[in-house]
mmCIF file of C-alpha atoms in Angstrom:
data_model
loop_
_atom_site.group_PDB
_atom_site.id
_atom_site.type_symbol
_atom_site.label_atom_id
_atom_site.label_comp_id
_atom_site.label_asym_id
_atom_site.label_seq_id
_atom_site.Cartn_x
_atom_site.Cartn_y
_atom_site.Cartn_z
ATOM 1 C CA GLY A 1 129.036 59.973 115.741
ATOM 2 C CA GLU A 2 127.165 62.418 113.587
ATOM 3 C CA CYS A 3 126.420 66.124 113.616
ATOM 4 C CA LEU A 4 123.241 67.397 112.019
ATOM 5 C CA THR A 5 122.556 71.062 111.395
ATOM 6 C CA ILE A 6 118.852 71.681 111.912
ATOM 7 C CA ALA A 7 117.287 74.979 110.872
ATOM 8 C CA ASP A 8 113.856 76.505 110.476
ATOM 9 C CA LYS A 9 112.758 80.068 109.823
ATOM 10 C CA GLU A 10 113.640 81.188 113.346
ATOM 11 C CA GLU A 11 116.509 79.101 114.739
ATOM 12 C CA VAL A 12 119.593 77.039 113.859
ATOM 13 C CA TRP A 13 120.806 74.179 116.046
ATOM 14 C CA HIS A 14 123.680 71.703 115.909
ATOM 15 C CA LEU A 15 122.624 68.242 117.022
ATOM 16 C CA GLU A 16 125.432 65.799 117.813
ATOM 17 C CA ILE A 17 124.659 62.091 118.222
ATOM 18 C CA VAL A 18 127.000 59.305 119.376
ATOM 19 C CA GLY A 19 126.645 55.690 120.453
ATOM 20 C CA PRO A 20 126.522 54.536 124.084
ATOM 21 C CA GLY A 21 129.578 52.274 123.821
ATOM 22 C CA LYS A 22 130.807 49.175 121.988
ATOM 23 C CA GLY A 23 128.207 46.436 121.803
ATOM 24 C CA LYS A 24 125.474 48.589 123.301
ATOM 25 C CA VAL A 25 122.263 49.794 121.711
ATOM 26 C CA GLY A 26 121.048 53.343 122.002
ATOM 27 C CA ALA A 27 122.325 56.860 121.612
ATOM 28 C CA VAL A 28 123.618 59.884 123.464
ATOM 29 C CA TRP A 29 123.011 63.336 122.086
ATOM 30 C CA ALA A 30 123.513 67.019 122.755
ATOM 31 C CA ALA A 31 122.251 70.059 120.896
ATOM 32 C CA GLN A 32 123.345 73.681 120.968
ATOM 33 C CA ARG A 33 121.643 76.635 119.342
ATOM 34 C CA VAL A 34 123.599 79.056 117.167
ATOM 35 C CA PRO A 35 122.924 82.657 118.267
ATOM 36 C CA ASP A 36 120.940 84.600 115.696
ATOM 37 C CA ASP A 37 123.796 86.967 114.829
ATOM 38 C CA HIS A 38 126.474 84.253 114.719
ATOM 39 C CA ILE A 39 127.911 81.724 112.302
ATOM 40 C CA SER A 40 128.957 78.199 113.253
ATOM 41 C CA VAL A 41 130.813 75.358 111.511
ATOM 42 C CA ASN A 42 130.142 71.643 111.224
ATOM 43 C CA ALA A 43 133.306 70.082 109.748
ATOM 44 C CA ASN A 44 133.091 66.408 110.783
ATOM 45 C CA ALA A 45 134.129 67.166 114.353
ATOM 46 C CA SER A 46 132.307 67.605 117.625
ATOM 47 C CA THR A 47 132.099 71.292 118.539
ATOM 48 C CA ILE A 48 129.737 71.134 121.511
ATOM 49 C CA ARG A 49 131.814 71.273 124.656
ATOM 50 C CA GLU A 50 130.453 72.756 127.910
ATOM 51 C CA ILE A 51 126.665 72.643 128.145
ATOM 52 C CA ASN A 52 124.227 74.431 130.424
ATOM 53 C CA LEU A 53 120.997 72.448 130.450
ATOM 54 C CA LYS A 54 119.355 75.093 132.605
ATOM 55 C CA ASP A 55 119.513 77.400 129.602
ATOM 56 C CA LYS A 56 116.828 75.610 127.611
ATOM 57 C CA ASP A 57 116.838 78.237 124.869
ATOM 58 C CA TYR A 58 120.347 77.249 123.857
ATOM 59 C CA TYR A 59 121.049 73.714 125.098
ATOM 60 C CA MET A 60 119.360 70.319 125.039
ATOM 61 C CA ALA A 61 120.635 66.784 125.690
ATOM 62 C CA SER A 62 119.579 63.189 126.220
ATOM 63 C CA LYS A 63 118.917 62.139 129.812
ATOM 64 C CA ASN A 64 121.867 59.743 129.756
ATOM 65 C CA ILE A 65 124.469 62.302 128.680
ATOM 66 C CA TYR A 66 126.383 62.182 131.964
ATOM 67 C CA SER A 67 125.688 58.608 133.066
ATOM 68 C CA VAL A 68 126.966 56.928 129.884
ATOM 69 C CA ALA A 69 130.190 58.936 130.024
ATOM 70 C CA GLU A 70 130.713 57.923 133.657
ATOM 71 C CA GLU A 71 129.850 54.253 133.055
ATOM 72 C CA ASN A 72 132.403 53.989 130.265
ATOM 73 C CA GLY A 73 135.122 55.913 132.097
ATOM 74 C CA TRP A 74 135.064 58.765 129.587
ATOM 75 C CA TRP A 75 134.360 61.393 132.246
ATOM 76 C CA SER A 76 133.803 61.650 135.983
ATOM 77 C CA LYS A 77 132.829 64.518 138.217
ATOM 78 C CA LYS A 78 136.310 64.625 139.687
ATOM 79 C CA ASP A 79 137.631 65.476 136.194
ATOM 80 C CA GLY A 80 135.951 68.848 136.431
ATOM 81 C CA GLU A 81 133.516 70.483 134.061
ATOM 82 C CA PHE A 82 131.864 68.153 131.574
ATOM 83 C CA SER A 83 132.708 68.598 127.889
ATOM 84 C CA PHE A 84 130.580 66.667 125.391
ATOM 85 C CA ALA A 85 133.273 66.758 122.707
ATOM 86 C CA TYR A 86 136.053 65.521 124.984
ATOM 87 C CA ALA A 87 133.900 62.880 126.648
ATOM 88 C CA TYR A 88 132.471 61.362 123.490
ATOM 89 C CA ALA A 89 134.608 62.418 120.505
ATOM 90 C CA PRO A 90 138.011 63.639 121.742
ATOM 91 C CA ASP A 91 139.873 62.493 118.615
ATOM 92 C CA THR A 92 137.874 64.891 116.474
ATOM 93 C CA ARG A 93 139.276 67.854 118.383
ATOM 94 C CA THR A 94 142.815 66.810 117.463
ATOM 95 C CA SER A 95 142.032 66.106 113.802
ATOM 96 C CA ILE A 96 143.617 68.898 111.782
ATOM 97 C CA ALA A 97 141.464 67.840 108.824
ATOM 98 C CA CYS A 98 138.499 69.091 110.812
ATOM 99 C CA THR A 99 139.845 71.961 112.872
ATOM 100 C CA ARG A 100 141.635 73.624 109.956
ATOM 101 C CA ARG A 101 138.330 73.972 108.121
ATOM 102 C CA GLU A 102 136.689 75.409 111.221
ATOM 103 C CA TRP A 103 139.445 78.014 111.338
ATOM 104 C CA ARG A 104 139.165 78.773 107.624
ATOM 105 C CA VAL A 105 135.442 79.487 107.715
ATOM 106 C CA PHE A 106 135.816 81.776 110.714
ATOM 107 C CA ASP A 107 138.866 83.449 109.188
ATOM 108 C CA LEU A 108 137.062 84.128 105.913
ATOM 109 C CA LEU A 109 133.969 85.600 107.565
ATOM 110 C CA ALA A 110 135.429 87.035 110.774
ATOM 111 C CA PRO A 111 139.082 87.814 109.959
ATOM 112 C CA SER A 112 139.240 90.478 112.650
ATOM 113 C CA LEU A 113 139.363 87.685 115.258
ATOM 114 C CA GLU A 114 142.790 86.634 113.954
ATOM 115 C CA LEU A 115 142.268 83.051 115.095
ATOM 116 C CA ASP A 116 145.223 80.652 115.135
ATOM 117 C CA PRO A 117 144.917 78.052 112.328
ATOM 118 C CA ASN A 118 146.740 75.507 114.489
ATOM 119 C CA SER A 119 144.437 75.748 117.496
ATOM 120 C CA GLU A 120 142.768 72.632 118.823
ATOM 121 C CA ASN A 121 139.585 74.509 119.685
ATOM 122 C CA PHE A 122 137.643 77.448 118.361
ATOM 123 C CA PRO A 123 134.486 79.106 119.633
ATOM 124 C CA PHE A 124 131.296 77.147 118.973
ATOM 125 C CA SER A 125 130.127 80.186 117.035
ATOM 126 C CA VAL A 126 131.339 83.690 116.245
ATOM 127 C CA LYS A 127 129.842 86.941 115.064
ATOM 128 C CA PRO A 128 130.959 87.658 111.478
ATOM 129 C CA ASP A 129 132.605 90.967 110.703
ATOM 130 C CA THR A 130 129.749 91.868 108.333
ATOM 131 C CA LEU A 131 126.407 90.401 107.334
ATOM 132 C CA VAL A 132 126.964 87.162 105.429
ATOM 133 C CA SER A 133 125.571 87.161 101.902
ATOM 134 C CA MET A 134 124.820 84.281 99.569
ATOM 135 C CA GLU A 135 127.903 85.308 97.609
ATOM 136 C CA ASP A 136 129.969 84.969 100.788
ATOM 137 C CA LEU A 137 128.671 81.470 101.397
ATOM 138 C CA VAL A 138 129.510 80.377 97.868
ATOM 139 C CA ARG A 139 133.007 81.818 98.308
ATOM 140 C CA VAL A 140 133.457 79.798 101.500
ATOM 141 C CA PHE A 141 132.316 76.528 99.960
ATOM 142 C CA LYS A 142 134.586 77.006 96.931
ATOM 143 C CA ASP A 143 137.653 77.585 99.120
ATOM 144 C CA TYR A 144 140.849 75.534 98.983
ATOM 145 C CA TYR A 145 143.203 77.729 101.055
ATOM 146 C CA GLU A 146 144.356 79.692 98.021
ATOM 147 C CA GLY A 147 146.796 82.395 99.065
ATOM 148 C CA THR A 148 147.652 80.708 102.365
ATOM 149 C CA GLU A 149 150.497 78.466 103.491
ATOM 150 C CA PHE A 150 148.039 75.573 103.446
ATOM 151 C CA ASP A 151 147.496 75.612 99.676
ATOM 152 C CA LEU A 152 148.405 72.108 98.475
ATOM 153 C CA ARG A 153 150.008 73.576 95.351
ATOM 154 C CA LYS A 154 152.434 75.909 97.093
ATOM 155 C CA ASN A 155 155.565 73.850 96.347
ATOM 156 C CA LEU A 156 154.566 72.718 92.857
ATOM 157 C CA THR A 157 156.305 75.577 91.094
ATOM 158 C CA VAL A 158 157.886 76.429 87.757
ATOM 159 C CA THR A 159 159.870 79.405 86.501
ATOM 160 C CA ASP A 160 157.871 81.824 84.365
ATOM 161 C CA LYS A 161 159.079 83.956 81.435
ATOM 162 C CA GLU A 162 160.240 86.680 83.816
ATOM 163 C CA GLY A 163 162.339 84.252 85.828
ATOM 164 C CA LYS A 164 159.954 84.214 88.776
ATOM 165 C CA SER A 165 158.933 81.084 90.634
ATOM 166 C CA VAL A 166 155.178 80.578 90.275
ATOM 167 C CA ILE A 167 152.721 77.778 90.975
ATOM 168 C CA SER A 168 152.573 75.493 87.942
ATOM 169 C CA PRO A 169 149.328 75.635 85.952
ATOM 170 C CA MET A 170 149.390 71.828 86.121
ATOM 171 C CA ALA A 171 149.247 71.898 89.921
ATOM 172 C CA ASN A 172 145.764 71.445 91.302
ATOM 173 C CA PRO A 173 144.367 71.596 94.838
ATOM 174 C CA PHE A 174 142.249 68.486 94.306
ATOM 175 C CA MET A 175 144.906 65.829 93.888
ATOM 176 C CA LYS A 176 143.905 62.197 94.291
ATOM 177 C CA ASN A 177 145.815 59.961 96.716
ATOM 178 C CA ASP A 178 148.295 58.735 94.105
ATOM 179 C CA GLU A 179 148.991 62.297 92.965
ATOM 180 C CA LEU A 180 149.595 63.430 96.524
ATOM 181 C CA LYS A 181 152.171 60.686 96.988
ATOM 182 C CA LEU A 182 153.747 61.254 93.582
ATOM 183 C CA ASN A 183 154.186 64.959 94.285
ATOM 184 C CA ARG A 184 155.354 64.277 97.839
ATOM 185 C CA ILE A 185 152.761 66.545 99.332
ATOM 186 C CA ASN A 186 153.045 66.957 103.069
ATOM 187 C CA GLY A 187 151.060 69.000 105.495
ATOM 188 C CA ALA A 188 149.268 68.921 108.800
ATOM 189 C CA TRP A 189 147.271 65.951 107.495
ATOM 190 C CA GLY A 190 150.421 63.963 106.711
ATOM 191 C CA TRP A 191 150.889 62.792 103.119
ATOM 192 C CA ARG A 192 147.351 63.963 102.387
ATOM 193 C CA GLY A 193 148.506 67.534 102.918
ATOM 194 C CA GLU A 194 145.425 69.471 103.956
ATOM 195 C CA ARG A 195 141.677 68.851 103.912
ATOM 196 C CA ASN A 196 140.174 71.633 101.813
ATOM 197 C CA ILE A 197 136.649 72.913 102.193
ATOM 198 C CA ALA A 198 136.051 72.257 98.489
ATOM 199 C CA VAL A 199 136.979 68.690 97.562
ATOM 200 C CA HIS A 200 136.836 66.576 94.417
ATOM 201 C CA PHE A 201 134.809 63.826 96.083
ATOM 202 C CA THR A 202 131.811 66.032 96.851
ATOM 203 C CA VAL A 203 128.641 64.420 95.506
ATOM 204 C CA TYR A 204 126.388 67.416 96.095
ATOM 205 C CA ALA A 205 126.375 70.602 98.156
ATOM 206 C CA THR A 206 123.511 72.718 99.439
ATOM 207 C CA ILE A 207 122.844 76.170 100.839
ATOM 208 C CA ILE A 208 119.422 76.364 102.451
ATOM 209 C CA GLN A 209 117.500 79.624 102.724
ATOM 210 C CA CYS A 210 114.717 79.731 105.342
ATOM 211 C CA ARG A 211 113.194 83.191 105.049
ATOM 212 C CA ASN A 212 110.707 84.018 107.792
ATOM 213 C CA TRP A 213 109.405 87.183 106.135
ATOM 214 C CA MET A 214 107.860 85.192 103.285
ATOM 215 C CA PRO A 215 105.250 82.440 103.068
ATOM 216 C CA ASP A 216 106.726 78.954 102.919
ATOM 217 C CA GLU A 217 105.718 78.528 99.286
ATOM 218 C CA VAL A 218 108.217 81.227 98.333
ATOM 219 C CA GLY A 219 110.582 81.589 101.277
ATOM 220 C CA ALA A 220 112.172 78.139 101.368
ATOM 221 C CA ILE A 221 114.923 77.472 98.816
ATOM 222 C CA CYS A 222 117.627 74.855 98.407
ATOM 223 C CA TRP A 223 120.594 76.145 96.401
ATOM 224 C CA PHE A 224 121.977 72.954 94.924
ATOM 225 C CA ALA A 225 125.397 72.226 93.404
ATOM 226 C CA LEU A 226 126.761 68.964 92.061
ATOM 227 C CA ASP A 227 130.308 67.600 92.310
ATOM 228 C CA ASN A 228 133.264 69.785 93.359
ATOM 229 C CA VAL A 229 131.833 73.164 94.337
ATOM 230 C CA ALA A 230 135.026 74.913 93.177
ATOM 231 C CA SER A 231 134.122 74.060 89.589
ATOM 232 C CA SER A 232 130.345 73.990 89.920
ATOM 233 C CA VAL A 233 127.409 76.372 90.339
ATOM 234 C CA TYR A 234 124.478 76.560 92.760
ATOM 235 C CA VAL A 235 121.016 76.430 91.196
ATOM 236 C CA PRO A 236 117.908 77.515 93.106
ATOM 237 C CA ILE A 237 115.307 74.846 93.789
ATOM 238 C CA TYR A 238 112.323 76.235 95.677
ATOM 239 C CA ALA A 239 110.835 73.830 98.218
ATOM 240 C CA THR A 240 107.457 73.824 96.483
ATOM 241 C CA VAL A 241 108.529 73.107 92.909
ATOM 242 C CA LYS A 242 106.237 70.708 91.106
ATOM 243 C CA ASP A 243 109.052 69.124 89.151
ATOM 244 C CA ILE A 244 112.708 69.425 88.158
ATOM 245 C CA PRO A 245 114.571 68.334 84.992
ATOM 246 C CA SER A 246 114.866 64.581 84.628
ATOM 247 C CA GLU A 247 118.675 64.825 84.694
ATOM 248 C CA TYR A 248 118.474 66.026 88.299
ATOM 249 C CA LYS A 249 116.291 63.050 89.223
ATOM 250 C CA THR A 250 118.512 60.406 87.623
ATOM 251 C CA ASP A 251 120.918 58.485 89.870
ATOM 252 C CA GLY A 252 124.269 58.555 88.111
ATOM 253 C CA ARG A 253 125.502 55.670 90.253
ATOM 254 C CA GLU A 254 123.054 53.425 88.451
ATOM 255 C CA THR A 255 123.531 54.763 84.929
ATOM 256 C CA GLY A 256 127.312 54.994 84.775
ATOM 257 C CA PHE A 257 128.587 57.898 82.684
ATOM 258 C CA SER A 258 125.490 59.330 81.025
ATOM 259 C CA LYS A 259 124.148 62.597 79.675
ATOM 260 C CA ASP A 260 120.907 61.657 81.362
ATOM 261 C CA ALA A 261 122.375 62.201 84.848
ATOM 262 C CA ALA A 262 123.246 65.757 85.921
ATOM 263 C CA TRP A 263 125.955 64.580 88.320
ATOM 264 C CA TRP A 264 128.052 63.221 85.472
ATOM 265 C CA VAL A 265 127.822 66.542 83.647
ATOM 266 C CA PHE A 266 129.414 68.406 86.545
ATOM 267 C CA ASN A 267 131.788 65.583 87.451
ATOM 268 C CA ARG A 268 133.144 65.632 83.891
ATOM 269 C CA LEU A 269 133.683 69.388 84.098
ATOM 270 C CA GLY A 270 135.329 69.198 87.534
ATOM 271 C CA THR A 271 137.604 66.353 86.501
ATOM 272 C CA LEU A 272 138.694 68.172 83.357
ATOM 273 C CA THR A 273 139.287 71.451 85.170
ATOM 274 C CA ALA A 274 141.609 69.791 87.677
ATOM 275 C CA GLN A 275 143.923 68.550 84.922
ATOM 276 C CA ARG A 276 145.322 72.037 84.366
ATOM 277 C CA TRP A 277 143.749 73.957 87.206
ATOM 278 C CA GLY A 278 145.863 77.092 86.963
ATOM 279 C CA ASP A 279 144.500 77.882 83.489
ATOM 280 C CA MET A 280 141.285 75.919 83.221
ATOM 281 C CA HIS A 281 139.641 77.196 86.387
ATOM 282 C CA LYS A 282 139.810 80.727 84.984
ATOM 283 C CA VAL A 283 137.731 79.610 82.004
ATOM 284 C CA VAL A 284 135.250 77.906 84.319
ATOM 285 C CA ASP A 285 135.075 80.946 86.623
ATOM 286 C CA ASN A 286 134.363 83.172 83.634
ATOM 287 C CA VAL A 287 131.279 81.038 83.017
ATOM 288 C CA TRP A 288 130.025 80.369 86.527
ATOM 289 C CA ASN A 289 130.714 83.676 88.269
ATOM 290 C CA PRO A 290 128.361 85.751 86.083
ATOM 291 C CA THR A 291 125.876 82.867 85.966
ATOM 292 C CA GLN A 292 125.768 82.627 89.752
ATOM 293 C CA LYS A 293 125.403 86.386 90.020
ATOM 294 C CA LYS A 294 122.512 86.326 87.562
ATOM 295 C CA PHE A 295 120.760 83.560 89.487
ATOM 296 C CA PHE A 296 120.975 85.593 92.693
ATOM 297 C CA GLU A 297 119.849 88.820 91.067
ATOM 298 C CA THR A 298 116.984 87.272 89.117
ATOM 299 C CA GLN A 299 115.766 85.561 92.273
ATOM 300 C CA LYS A 300 114.643 88.950 93.609
ATOM 301 C CA ASN A 301 112.257 89.463 90.721
ATOM 302 C CA ILE A 302 110.998 85.888 90.893
ATOM 303 C CA ASP A 303 110.270 86.310 94.603
ATOM 304 C CA LYS A 304 108.402 89.535 93.865
ATOM 305 C CA ASP A 305 106.286 87.993 91.108
ATOM 306 C CA ALA A 306 105.495 84.910 93.176
ATOM 307 C CA LEU A 307 104.579 86.978 96.237
ATOM 308 C CA THR A 308 102.261 89.168 94.175
ATOM 309 C CA LEU A 309 100.337 86.108 93.023
ATOM 310 C CA TYR A 310 100.356 84.577 96.498
ATOM 311 C CA ASN A 311 98.984 87.749 98.081
ATOM 312 C CA GLN A 312 96.252 87.779 95.462
ATOM 313 C CA GLY A 313 95.214 84.359 96.661
ATOM 314 C CA ASN A 314 96.729 82.553 93.698
ATOM 315 C CA LYS A 315 98.977 80.082 95.545
ATOM 316 C CA GLU A 316 99.171 77.689 92.587
ATOM 317 C CA GLY A 317 100.228 80.541 90.326
ATOM 318 C CA ALA A 318 103.011 81.448 92.734
ATOM 319 C CA ILE A 319 104.235 77.863 92.800
ATOM 320 C CA ASP A 320 104.170 77.752 89.004
ATOM 321 C CA VAL A 321 106.413 80.844 88.886
ATOM 322 C CA VAL A 322 109.067 79.388 91.184
ATOM 323 C CA THR A 323 108.860 75.988 89.468
ATOM 324 C CA LYS A 324 109.476 77.562 86.077
ATOM 325 C CA TYR A 325 112.432 79.579 87.375
ATOM 326 C CA SER A 326 114.052 76.625 89.137
ATOM 327 C CA ASN A 327 113.786 74.506 86.018
ATOM 328 C CA GLU A 328 115.193 77.250 83.806
ATOM 329 C CA CYS A 329 118.218 77.633 86.081
ATOM 330 C CA CYS A 330 118.823 73.874 86.164
ATOM 331 C CA ARG A 331 118.619 73.717 82.380
ATOM 332 C CA GLU A 332 120.974 76.660 81.944
ATOM 333 C CA ALA A 333 123.505 75.156 84.338
ATOM 334 C CA LEU A 334 123.421 71.806 82.560
ATOM 335 C CA ASP A 335 123.855 73.389 79.143
ATOM 336 C CA LYS A 336 126.769 75.563 80.266
ATOM 337 C CA ALA A 337 128.475 72.683 82.066
ATOM 338 C CA TRP A 338 128.484 70.574 78.893
ATOM 339 C CA LYS A 339 129.637 73.428 76.676
ATOM 340 C CA THR A 340 132.347 74.549 79.092
ATOM 341 C CA GLY A 341 133.698 71.009 79.332
ATOM 342 C CA ASP A 342 133.846 70.831 75.542
ATOM 343 C CA LEU A 343 135.578 74.209 75.445
ATOM 344 C CA LEU A 344 138.248 73.061 77.914
ATOM 345 C CA TRP A 345 138.883 69.921 75.925
ATOM 346 C CA THR A 346 139.299 71.877 72.719
ATOM 347 C CA THR A 347 141.205 74.881 74.066
ATOM 348 C CA PHE A 348 143.746 72.928 76.085
ATOM 349 C CA ASP A 349 144.144 69.919 73.841
ATOM 350 C CA GLY A 350 147.740 68.707 74.097
ATOM 351 C CA GLN A 351 148.391 70.641 77.319
ATOM 352 C CA TRP A 352 147.314 68.007 79.833
#
């Protein structure tokens, strides 16, 4: 099955789609709306359980949602209340690789709930303890359970100069399969340990802003990061940009390693950083943290300038402003990613 998060300027919905059974053509789907003051998580698992189709503001489903489950023996009325997740994707509710991430997001943004990280189920959505900022979202997507018992590095320790046991700087939370086996990592996900939110096999990541208090030409933005988010940066790409740097339009799968493809720039940096994560990620953070902050802060002025032009009837001028800013941010990110990778190689030569 598949879960799609669908959002516009007013609402956010989770749409879950599954097949009707082996050898059959068609689909079964259910959708649930996220309350306006809530957050919800889509972590490769079905989270829609009980549905109330009479409440059309919050639930929708295909007409065959009950009949297909009954025909295949996945649910019957005598079983009690219908649960979409347990009828159509029960294994996902017992996959710790999925549920642990659901817990982590809720725990980062609503820690007062004190949810159990080992639970099979969590609420479909929760109200965060405070308003969620863009900075909060970046923090969530960069997370790898640091400071918790689920950190993959927790047993990869050395003795420091003071005689204390500390996590080795060579230990990294993004170990490949062979590294996991070599280091005898074990966790709730077996020899794989844990499934982090940030992972080395990320191709790209997005944070979408749909701002209903602005015209579409200014209010819609895709914050776009390439490769492992933990060692990357989100650049703003407004929905109406006329163009973006060629590196962001080049498919790195076709080129192989190339300076002409932005993905390879960030993949190189992420791969290098993981070789001595304990030390190298601090260098990377010292570059990206202020850069990300600047992108967020500068965005306010860009929005203001673009809105001024838009309200004056100069829509093209407004689009030119956001196009220029998006391209400048992409260029800055590319330049810093190359230079930071070079810096790591030079600074830590002979240490990895």
